[in-house]
PDB file of C-alpha atoms and ligand atoms in Angstrom:
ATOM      1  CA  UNK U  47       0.000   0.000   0.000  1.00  0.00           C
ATOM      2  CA  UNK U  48       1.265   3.609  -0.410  1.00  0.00           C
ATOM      3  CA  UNK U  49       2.672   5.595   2.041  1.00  0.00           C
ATOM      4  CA  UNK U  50       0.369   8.743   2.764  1.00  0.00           C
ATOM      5  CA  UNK U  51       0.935  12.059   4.670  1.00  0.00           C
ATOM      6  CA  UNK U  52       0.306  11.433   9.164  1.00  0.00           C
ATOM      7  CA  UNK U  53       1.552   7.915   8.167  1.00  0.00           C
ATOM      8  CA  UNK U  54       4.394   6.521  10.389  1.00  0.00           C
ATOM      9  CA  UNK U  55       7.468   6.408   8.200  1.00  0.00           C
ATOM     10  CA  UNK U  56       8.827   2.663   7.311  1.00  0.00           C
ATOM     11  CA  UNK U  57      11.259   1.504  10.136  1.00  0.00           C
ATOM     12  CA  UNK U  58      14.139  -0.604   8.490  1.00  0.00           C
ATOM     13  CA  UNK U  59      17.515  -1.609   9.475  1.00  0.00           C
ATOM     14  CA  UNK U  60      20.219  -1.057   7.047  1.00  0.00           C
ATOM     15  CA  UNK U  61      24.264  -0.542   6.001  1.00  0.00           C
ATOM     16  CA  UNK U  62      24.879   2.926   5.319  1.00  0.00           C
ATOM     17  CA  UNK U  63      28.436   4.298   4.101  1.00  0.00           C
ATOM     18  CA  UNK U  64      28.424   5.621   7.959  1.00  0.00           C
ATOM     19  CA  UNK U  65      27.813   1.810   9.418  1.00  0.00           C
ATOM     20  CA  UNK U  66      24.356  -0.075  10.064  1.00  0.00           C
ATOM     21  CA  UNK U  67      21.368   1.752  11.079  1.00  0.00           C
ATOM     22  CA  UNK U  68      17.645   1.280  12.344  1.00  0.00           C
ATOM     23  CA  UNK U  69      15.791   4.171  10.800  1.00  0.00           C
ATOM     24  CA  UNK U  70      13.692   5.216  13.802  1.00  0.00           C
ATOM     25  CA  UNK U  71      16.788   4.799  16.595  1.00  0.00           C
ATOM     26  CA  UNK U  72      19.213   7.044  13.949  1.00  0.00           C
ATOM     27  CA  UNK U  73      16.260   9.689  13.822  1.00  0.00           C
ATOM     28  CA  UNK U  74      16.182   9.936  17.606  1.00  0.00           C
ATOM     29  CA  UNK U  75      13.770  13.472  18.205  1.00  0.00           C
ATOM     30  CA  UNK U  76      15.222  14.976  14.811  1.00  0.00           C
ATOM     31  CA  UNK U  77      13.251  15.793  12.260  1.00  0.00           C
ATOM     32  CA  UNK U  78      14.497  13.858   8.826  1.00  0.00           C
ATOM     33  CA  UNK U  79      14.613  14.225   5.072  1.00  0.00           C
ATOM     34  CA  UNK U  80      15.018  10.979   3.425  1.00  0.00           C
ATOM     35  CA  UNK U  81      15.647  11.227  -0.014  1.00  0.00           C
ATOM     36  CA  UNK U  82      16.445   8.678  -3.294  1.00  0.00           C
ATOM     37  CA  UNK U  83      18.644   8.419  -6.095  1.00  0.00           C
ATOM     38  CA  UNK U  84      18.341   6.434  -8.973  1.00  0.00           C
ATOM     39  CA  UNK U  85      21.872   4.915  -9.315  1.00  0.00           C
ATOM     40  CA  UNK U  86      25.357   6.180  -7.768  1.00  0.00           C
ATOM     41  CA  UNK U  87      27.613   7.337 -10.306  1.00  0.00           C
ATOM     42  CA  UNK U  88      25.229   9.244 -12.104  1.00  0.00           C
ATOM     43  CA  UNK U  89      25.659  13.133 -12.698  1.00  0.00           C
ATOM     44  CA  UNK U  90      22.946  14.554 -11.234  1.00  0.00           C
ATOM     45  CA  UNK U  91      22.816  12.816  -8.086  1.00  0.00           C
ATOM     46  CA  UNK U  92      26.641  13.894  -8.266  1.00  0.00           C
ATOM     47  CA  UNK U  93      25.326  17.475  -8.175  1.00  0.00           C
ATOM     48  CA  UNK U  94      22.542  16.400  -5.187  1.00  0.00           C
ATOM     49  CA  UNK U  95      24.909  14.879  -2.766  1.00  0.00           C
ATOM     50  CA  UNK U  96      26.982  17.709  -2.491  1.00  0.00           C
ATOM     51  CA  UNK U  97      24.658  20.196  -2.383  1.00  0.00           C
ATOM     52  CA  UNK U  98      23.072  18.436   0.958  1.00  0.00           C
ATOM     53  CA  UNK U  99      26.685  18.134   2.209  1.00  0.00           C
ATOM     54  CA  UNK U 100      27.220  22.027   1.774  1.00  0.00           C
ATOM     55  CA  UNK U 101      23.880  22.623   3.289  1.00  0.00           C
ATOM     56  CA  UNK U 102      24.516  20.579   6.319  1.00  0.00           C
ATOM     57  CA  UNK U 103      24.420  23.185   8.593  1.00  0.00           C
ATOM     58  CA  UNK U 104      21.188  24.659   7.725  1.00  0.00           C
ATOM     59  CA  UNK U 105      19.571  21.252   8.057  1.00  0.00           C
ATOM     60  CA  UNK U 106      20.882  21.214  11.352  1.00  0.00           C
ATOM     61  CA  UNK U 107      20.027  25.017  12.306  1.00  0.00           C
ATOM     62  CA  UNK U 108      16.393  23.387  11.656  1.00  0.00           C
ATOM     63  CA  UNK U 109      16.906  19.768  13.570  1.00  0.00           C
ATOM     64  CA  UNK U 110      17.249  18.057  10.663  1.00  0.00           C
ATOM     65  CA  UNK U 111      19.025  14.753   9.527  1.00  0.00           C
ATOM     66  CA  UNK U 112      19.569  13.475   6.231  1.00  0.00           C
ATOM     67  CA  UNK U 113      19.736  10.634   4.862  1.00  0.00           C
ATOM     68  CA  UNK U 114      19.954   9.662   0.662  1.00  0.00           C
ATOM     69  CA  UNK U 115      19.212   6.071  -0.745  1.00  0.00           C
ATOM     70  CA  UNK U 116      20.516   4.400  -3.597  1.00  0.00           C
ATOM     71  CA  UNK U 117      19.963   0.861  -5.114  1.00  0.00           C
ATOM     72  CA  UNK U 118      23.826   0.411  -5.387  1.00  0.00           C
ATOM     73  CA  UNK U 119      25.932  -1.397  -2.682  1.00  0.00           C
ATOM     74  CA  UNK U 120      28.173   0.075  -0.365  1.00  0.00           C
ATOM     75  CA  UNK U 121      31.220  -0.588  -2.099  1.00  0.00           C
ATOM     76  CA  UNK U 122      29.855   1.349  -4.674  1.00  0.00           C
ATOM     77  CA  UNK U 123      28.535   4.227  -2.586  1.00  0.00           C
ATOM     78  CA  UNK U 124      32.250   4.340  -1.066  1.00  0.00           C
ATOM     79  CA  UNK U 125      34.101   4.460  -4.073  1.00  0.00           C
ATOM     80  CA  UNK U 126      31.359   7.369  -5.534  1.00  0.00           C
ATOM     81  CA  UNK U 127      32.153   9.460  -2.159  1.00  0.00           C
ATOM     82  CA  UNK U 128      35.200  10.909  -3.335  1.00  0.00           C
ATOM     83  CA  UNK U 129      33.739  11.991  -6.663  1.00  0.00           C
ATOM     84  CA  UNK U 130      31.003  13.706  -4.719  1.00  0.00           C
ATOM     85  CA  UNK U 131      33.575  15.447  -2.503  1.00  0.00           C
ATOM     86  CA  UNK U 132      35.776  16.367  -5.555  1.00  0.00           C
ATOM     87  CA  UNK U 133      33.364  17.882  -7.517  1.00  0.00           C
ATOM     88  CA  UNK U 134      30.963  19.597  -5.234  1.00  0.00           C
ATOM     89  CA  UNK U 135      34.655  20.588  -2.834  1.00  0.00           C
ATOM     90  CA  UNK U 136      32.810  18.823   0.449  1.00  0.00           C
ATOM     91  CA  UNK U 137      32.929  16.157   3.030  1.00  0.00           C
ATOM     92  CA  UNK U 138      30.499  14.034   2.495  1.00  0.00           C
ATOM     93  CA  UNK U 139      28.865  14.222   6.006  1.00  0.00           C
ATOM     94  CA  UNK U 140      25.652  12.116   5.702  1.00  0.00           C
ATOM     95  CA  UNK U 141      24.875   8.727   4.834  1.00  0.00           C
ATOM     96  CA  UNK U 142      23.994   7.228   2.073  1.00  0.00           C
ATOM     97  CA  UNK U 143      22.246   4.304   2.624  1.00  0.00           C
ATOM     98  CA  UNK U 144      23.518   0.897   0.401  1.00  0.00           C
ATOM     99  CA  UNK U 145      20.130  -0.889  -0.590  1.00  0.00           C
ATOM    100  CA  UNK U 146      20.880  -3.257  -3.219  1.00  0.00           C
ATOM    101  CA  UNK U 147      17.920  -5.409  -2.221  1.00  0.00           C
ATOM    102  CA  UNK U 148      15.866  -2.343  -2.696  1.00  0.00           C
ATOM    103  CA  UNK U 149      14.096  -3.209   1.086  1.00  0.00           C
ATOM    104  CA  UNK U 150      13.681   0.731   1.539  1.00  0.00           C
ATOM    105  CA  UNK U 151      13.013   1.588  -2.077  1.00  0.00           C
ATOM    106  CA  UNK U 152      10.513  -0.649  -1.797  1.00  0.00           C
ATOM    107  CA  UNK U 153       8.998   0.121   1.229  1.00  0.00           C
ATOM    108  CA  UNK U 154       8.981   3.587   0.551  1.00  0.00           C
ATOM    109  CA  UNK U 155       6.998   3.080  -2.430  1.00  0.00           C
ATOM    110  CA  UNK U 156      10.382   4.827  -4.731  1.00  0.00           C
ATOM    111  CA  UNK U 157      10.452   2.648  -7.579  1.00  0.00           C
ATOM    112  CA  UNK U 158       7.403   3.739 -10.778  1.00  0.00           C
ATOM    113  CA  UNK U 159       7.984   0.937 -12.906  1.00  0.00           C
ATOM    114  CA  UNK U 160       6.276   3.019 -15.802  1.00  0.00           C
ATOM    115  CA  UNK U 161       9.264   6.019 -15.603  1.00  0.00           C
ATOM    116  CA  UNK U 162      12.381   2.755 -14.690  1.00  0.00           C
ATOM    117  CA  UNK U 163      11.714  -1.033 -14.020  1.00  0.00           C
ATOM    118  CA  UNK U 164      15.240  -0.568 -11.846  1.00  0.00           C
ATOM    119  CA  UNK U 165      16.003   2.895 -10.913  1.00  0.00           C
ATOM    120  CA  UNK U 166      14.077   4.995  -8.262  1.00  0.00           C
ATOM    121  CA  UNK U 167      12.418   7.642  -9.046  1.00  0.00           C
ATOM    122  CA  UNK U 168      14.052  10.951  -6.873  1.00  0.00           C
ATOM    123  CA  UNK U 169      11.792  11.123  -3.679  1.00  0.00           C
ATOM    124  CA  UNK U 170      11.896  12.866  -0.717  1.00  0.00           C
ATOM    125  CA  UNK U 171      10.464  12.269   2.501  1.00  0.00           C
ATOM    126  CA  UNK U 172      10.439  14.888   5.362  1.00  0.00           C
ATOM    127  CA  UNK U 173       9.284  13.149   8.861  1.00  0.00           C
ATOM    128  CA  UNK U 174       8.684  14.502  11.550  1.00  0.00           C
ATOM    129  CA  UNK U 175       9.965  13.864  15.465  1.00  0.00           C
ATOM    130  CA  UNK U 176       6.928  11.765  16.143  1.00  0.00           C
ATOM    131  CA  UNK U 177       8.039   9.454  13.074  1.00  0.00           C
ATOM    132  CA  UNK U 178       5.356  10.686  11.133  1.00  0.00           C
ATOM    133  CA  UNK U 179       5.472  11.615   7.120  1.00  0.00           C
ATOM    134  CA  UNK U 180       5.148  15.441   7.041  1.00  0.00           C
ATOM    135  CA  UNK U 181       5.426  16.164   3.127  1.00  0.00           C
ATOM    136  CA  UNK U 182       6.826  13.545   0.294  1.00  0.00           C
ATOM    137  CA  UNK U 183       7.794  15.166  -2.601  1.00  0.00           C
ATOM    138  CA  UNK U 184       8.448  12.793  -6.644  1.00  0.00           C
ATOM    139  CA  UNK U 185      10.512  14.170  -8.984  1.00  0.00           C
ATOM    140  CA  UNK U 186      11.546  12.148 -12.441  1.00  0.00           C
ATOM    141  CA  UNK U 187      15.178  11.264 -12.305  1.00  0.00           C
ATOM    142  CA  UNK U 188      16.116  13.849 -14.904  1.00  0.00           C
ATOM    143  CA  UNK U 189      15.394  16.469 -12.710  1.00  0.00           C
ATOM    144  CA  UNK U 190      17.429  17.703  -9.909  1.00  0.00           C
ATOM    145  CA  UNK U 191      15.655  18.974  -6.880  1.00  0.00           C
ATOM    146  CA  UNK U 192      15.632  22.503  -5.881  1.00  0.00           C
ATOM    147  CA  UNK U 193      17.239  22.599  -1.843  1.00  0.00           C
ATOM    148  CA  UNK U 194      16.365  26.272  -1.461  1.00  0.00           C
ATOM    149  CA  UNK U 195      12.745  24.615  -1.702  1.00  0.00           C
ATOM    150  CA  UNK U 196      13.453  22.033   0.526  1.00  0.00           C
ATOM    151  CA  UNK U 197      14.900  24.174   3.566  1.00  0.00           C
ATOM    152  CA  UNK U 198      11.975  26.197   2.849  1.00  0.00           C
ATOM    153  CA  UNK U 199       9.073  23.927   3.051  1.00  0.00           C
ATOM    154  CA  UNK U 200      11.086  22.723   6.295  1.00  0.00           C
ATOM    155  CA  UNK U 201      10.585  25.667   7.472  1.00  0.00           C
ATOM    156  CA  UNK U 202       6.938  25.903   6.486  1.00  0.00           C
ATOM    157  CA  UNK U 203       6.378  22.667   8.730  1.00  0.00           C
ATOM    158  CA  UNK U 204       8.376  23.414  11.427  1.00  0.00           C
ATOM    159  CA  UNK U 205       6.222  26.713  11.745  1.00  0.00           C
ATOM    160  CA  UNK U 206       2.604  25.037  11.127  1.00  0.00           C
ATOM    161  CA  UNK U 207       3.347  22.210  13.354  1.00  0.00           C
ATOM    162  CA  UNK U 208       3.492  24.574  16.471  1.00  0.00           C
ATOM    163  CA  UNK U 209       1.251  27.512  15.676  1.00  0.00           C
ATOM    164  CA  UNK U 210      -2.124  27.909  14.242  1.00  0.00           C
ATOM    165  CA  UNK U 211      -1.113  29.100  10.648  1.00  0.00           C
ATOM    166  CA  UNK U 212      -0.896  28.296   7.146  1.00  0.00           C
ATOM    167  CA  UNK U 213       1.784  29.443   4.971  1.00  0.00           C
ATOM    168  CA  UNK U 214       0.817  31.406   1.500  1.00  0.00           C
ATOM    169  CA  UNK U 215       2.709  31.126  -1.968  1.00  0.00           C
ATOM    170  CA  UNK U 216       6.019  31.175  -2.497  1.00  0.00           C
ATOM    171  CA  UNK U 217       6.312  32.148   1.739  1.00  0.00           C
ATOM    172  CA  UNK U 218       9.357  32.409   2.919  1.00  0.00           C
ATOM    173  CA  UNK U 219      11.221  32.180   6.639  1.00  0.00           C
ATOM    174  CA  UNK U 220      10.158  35.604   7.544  1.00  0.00           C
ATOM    175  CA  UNK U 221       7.202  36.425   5.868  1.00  0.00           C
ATOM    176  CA  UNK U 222       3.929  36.652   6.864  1.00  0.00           C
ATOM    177  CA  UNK U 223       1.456  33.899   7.760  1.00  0.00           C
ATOM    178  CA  UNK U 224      -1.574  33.048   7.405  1.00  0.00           C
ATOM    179  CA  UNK U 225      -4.120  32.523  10.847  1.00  0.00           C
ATOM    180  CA  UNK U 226      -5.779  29.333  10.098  1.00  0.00           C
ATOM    181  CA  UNK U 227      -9.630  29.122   8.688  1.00  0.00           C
ATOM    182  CA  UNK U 228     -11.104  27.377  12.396  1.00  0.00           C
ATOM    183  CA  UNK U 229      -9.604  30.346  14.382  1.00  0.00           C
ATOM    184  CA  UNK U 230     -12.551  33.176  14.476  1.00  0.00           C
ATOM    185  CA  UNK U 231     -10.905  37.084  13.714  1.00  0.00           C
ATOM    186  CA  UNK U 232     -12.005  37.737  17.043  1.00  0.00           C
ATOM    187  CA  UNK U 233      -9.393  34.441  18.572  1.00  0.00           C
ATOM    188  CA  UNK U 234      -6.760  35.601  16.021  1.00  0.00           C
ATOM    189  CA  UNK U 235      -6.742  39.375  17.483  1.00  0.00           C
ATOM    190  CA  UNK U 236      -6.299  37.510  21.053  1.00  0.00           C
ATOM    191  CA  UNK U 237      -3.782  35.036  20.378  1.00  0.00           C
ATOM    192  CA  UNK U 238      -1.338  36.560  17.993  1.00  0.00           C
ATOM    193  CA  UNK U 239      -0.404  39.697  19.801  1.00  0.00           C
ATOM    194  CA  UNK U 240       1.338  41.328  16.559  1.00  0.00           C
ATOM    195  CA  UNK U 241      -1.132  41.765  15.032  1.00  0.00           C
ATOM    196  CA  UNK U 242      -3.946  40.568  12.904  1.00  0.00           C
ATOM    197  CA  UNK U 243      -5.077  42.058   8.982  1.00  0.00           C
ATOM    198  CA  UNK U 244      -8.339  40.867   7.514  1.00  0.00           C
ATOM    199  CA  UNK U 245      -8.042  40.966   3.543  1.00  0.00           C
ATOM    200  CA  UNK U 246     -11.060  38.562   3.240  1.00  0.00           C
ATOM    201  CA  UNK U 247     -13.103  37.303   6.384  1.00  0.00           C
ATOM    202  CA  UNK U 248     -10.858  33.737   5.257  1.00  0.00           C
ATOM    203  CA  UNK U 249      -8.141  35.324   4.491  1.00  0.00           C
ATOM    204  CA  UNK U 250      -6.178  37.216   7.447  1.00  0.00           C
ATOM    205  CA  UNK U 251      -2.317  37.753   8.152  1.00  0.00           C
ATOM    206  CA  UNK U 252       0.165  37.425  10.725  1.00  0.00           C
ATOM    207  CA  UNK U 253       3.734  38.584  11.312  1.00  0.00           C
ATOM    208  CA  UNK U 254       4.973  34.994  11.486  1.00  0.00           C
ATOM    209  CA  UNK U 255       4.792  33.854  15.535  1.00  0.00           C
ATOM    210  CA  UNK U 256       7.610  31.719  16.122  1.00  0.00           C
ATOM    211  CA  UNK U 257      10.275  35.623  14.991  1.00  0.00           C
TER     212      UNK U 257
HETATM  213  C1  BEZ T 795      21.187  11.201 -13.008  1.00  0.00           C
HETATM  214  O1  BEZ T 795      20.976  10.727 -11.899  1.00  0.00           O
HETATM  215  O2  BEZ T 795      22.087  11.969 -13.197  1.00  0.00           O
HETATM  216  C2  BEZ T 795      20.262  10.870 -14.113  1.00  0.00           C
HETATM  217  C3  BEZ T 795      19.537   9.702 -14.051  1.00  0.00           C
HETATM  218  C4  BEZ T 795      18.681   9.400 -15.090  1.00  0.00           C
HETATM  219  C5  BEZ T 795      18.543  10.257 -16.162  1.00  0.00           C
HETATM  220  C6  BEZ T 795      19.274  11.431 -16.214  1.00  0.00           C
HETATM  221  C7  BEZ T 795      20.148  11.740 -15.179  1.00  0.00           C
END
């Protein structure tokens, strides 16, 4: 069956170019992005490994572990490592998980036999510290994914999951929110003390709570 959003994220035990793992013991109380990759020694997973690596400490400003999967074994992940680390000019600083057997691809629904019978398809998952899927993203393998995007709807979750607001288009860390639709104007003006504006009796804006 397919994974949906609330679900509670696969557990699975696995070698990872950083030793064995169990999924939910390596998460801990982090937040996580787990993410595919069709096949190691491929360009544009080249390109996506070392961008997480540069990023890592803005995943961890915002409590977050990552974690990539490929269908190649380790001994293939560690010989790809220093390609990664030559070409993006990093330390790889993650793991990448070595699932030949595809046991996680599979569980994490990552393989659409109509786009490759083989490869995965680039996913991501973002789960949360209660082990629960937040947001999974699916991306074809010729496309890259876009990490400014990523930290950002990170950020958009971390936000939601502790206030009562929404985030509009193209929001960014900073910008206003939006008060959520079951919270009355009248609530809104009480409980965010910065202030409330009213462009449609649905549609009202906060400074964002959590600045
Ligand atoms: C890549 O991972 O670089 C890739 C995979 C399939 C098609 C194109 C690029």
């Amino acid at each position: 069956m397919s994974l949906r959003l609330g679900d509670i994220a696969p557990d699975f035990t696995a070698d990872t170019t950083q030793g064995k793992i169990n999924f939910h013991e390596w998460l801990g109380d982090s937040w996580g992005m787990l993410f595919s990759h069709p096949a190691d020694f491929t360009p544009v997973c080249t390109t996506e490994l070392g961008k997480t690596a540069l990023l890592k400490g803005d995943f961890e400003r915002r409590g977050v572990k990552t974690i990539a999967v490929s269908v190649d074994d380790l001994e293939s992940h560690n010989k790809w490592i220093p390609d990664i680390e030559e070409v993006n000019g990093v330390t790889m600083n993650f793991p990448i998980i070595a699932d030949e057997d595809r046991k996680v691809a599979e569980l994490y629904d990552m393989i659409h036999p109509n786009a490759s019978a083989k490869a995965t398809v680039r996913s991501v998952f973002i789960i949360g510290p209660d082990k629960t899927i937040k947001l999974m993203l699916t991306y074809p393998a010729s496309t890259g994914r876009n990490f400014t995007e990523l930290l950002r709807v990170i950020d958009s979750l971390q936000l939601t999951a502790n206030h009562s607001v929404a985030t509009p288009a193209d929001w960014k860390d900073g910008d206003d929110a939006i008060v959520v639709p079951t919270i009355s104007t009248e609530d809104a003006i009480k409980k965010f003390p910065k202030g409330v504006k009213e462009v449609k009796p649905y549609l009202r804006y906060t400074p964002q709570p959590n600045k």
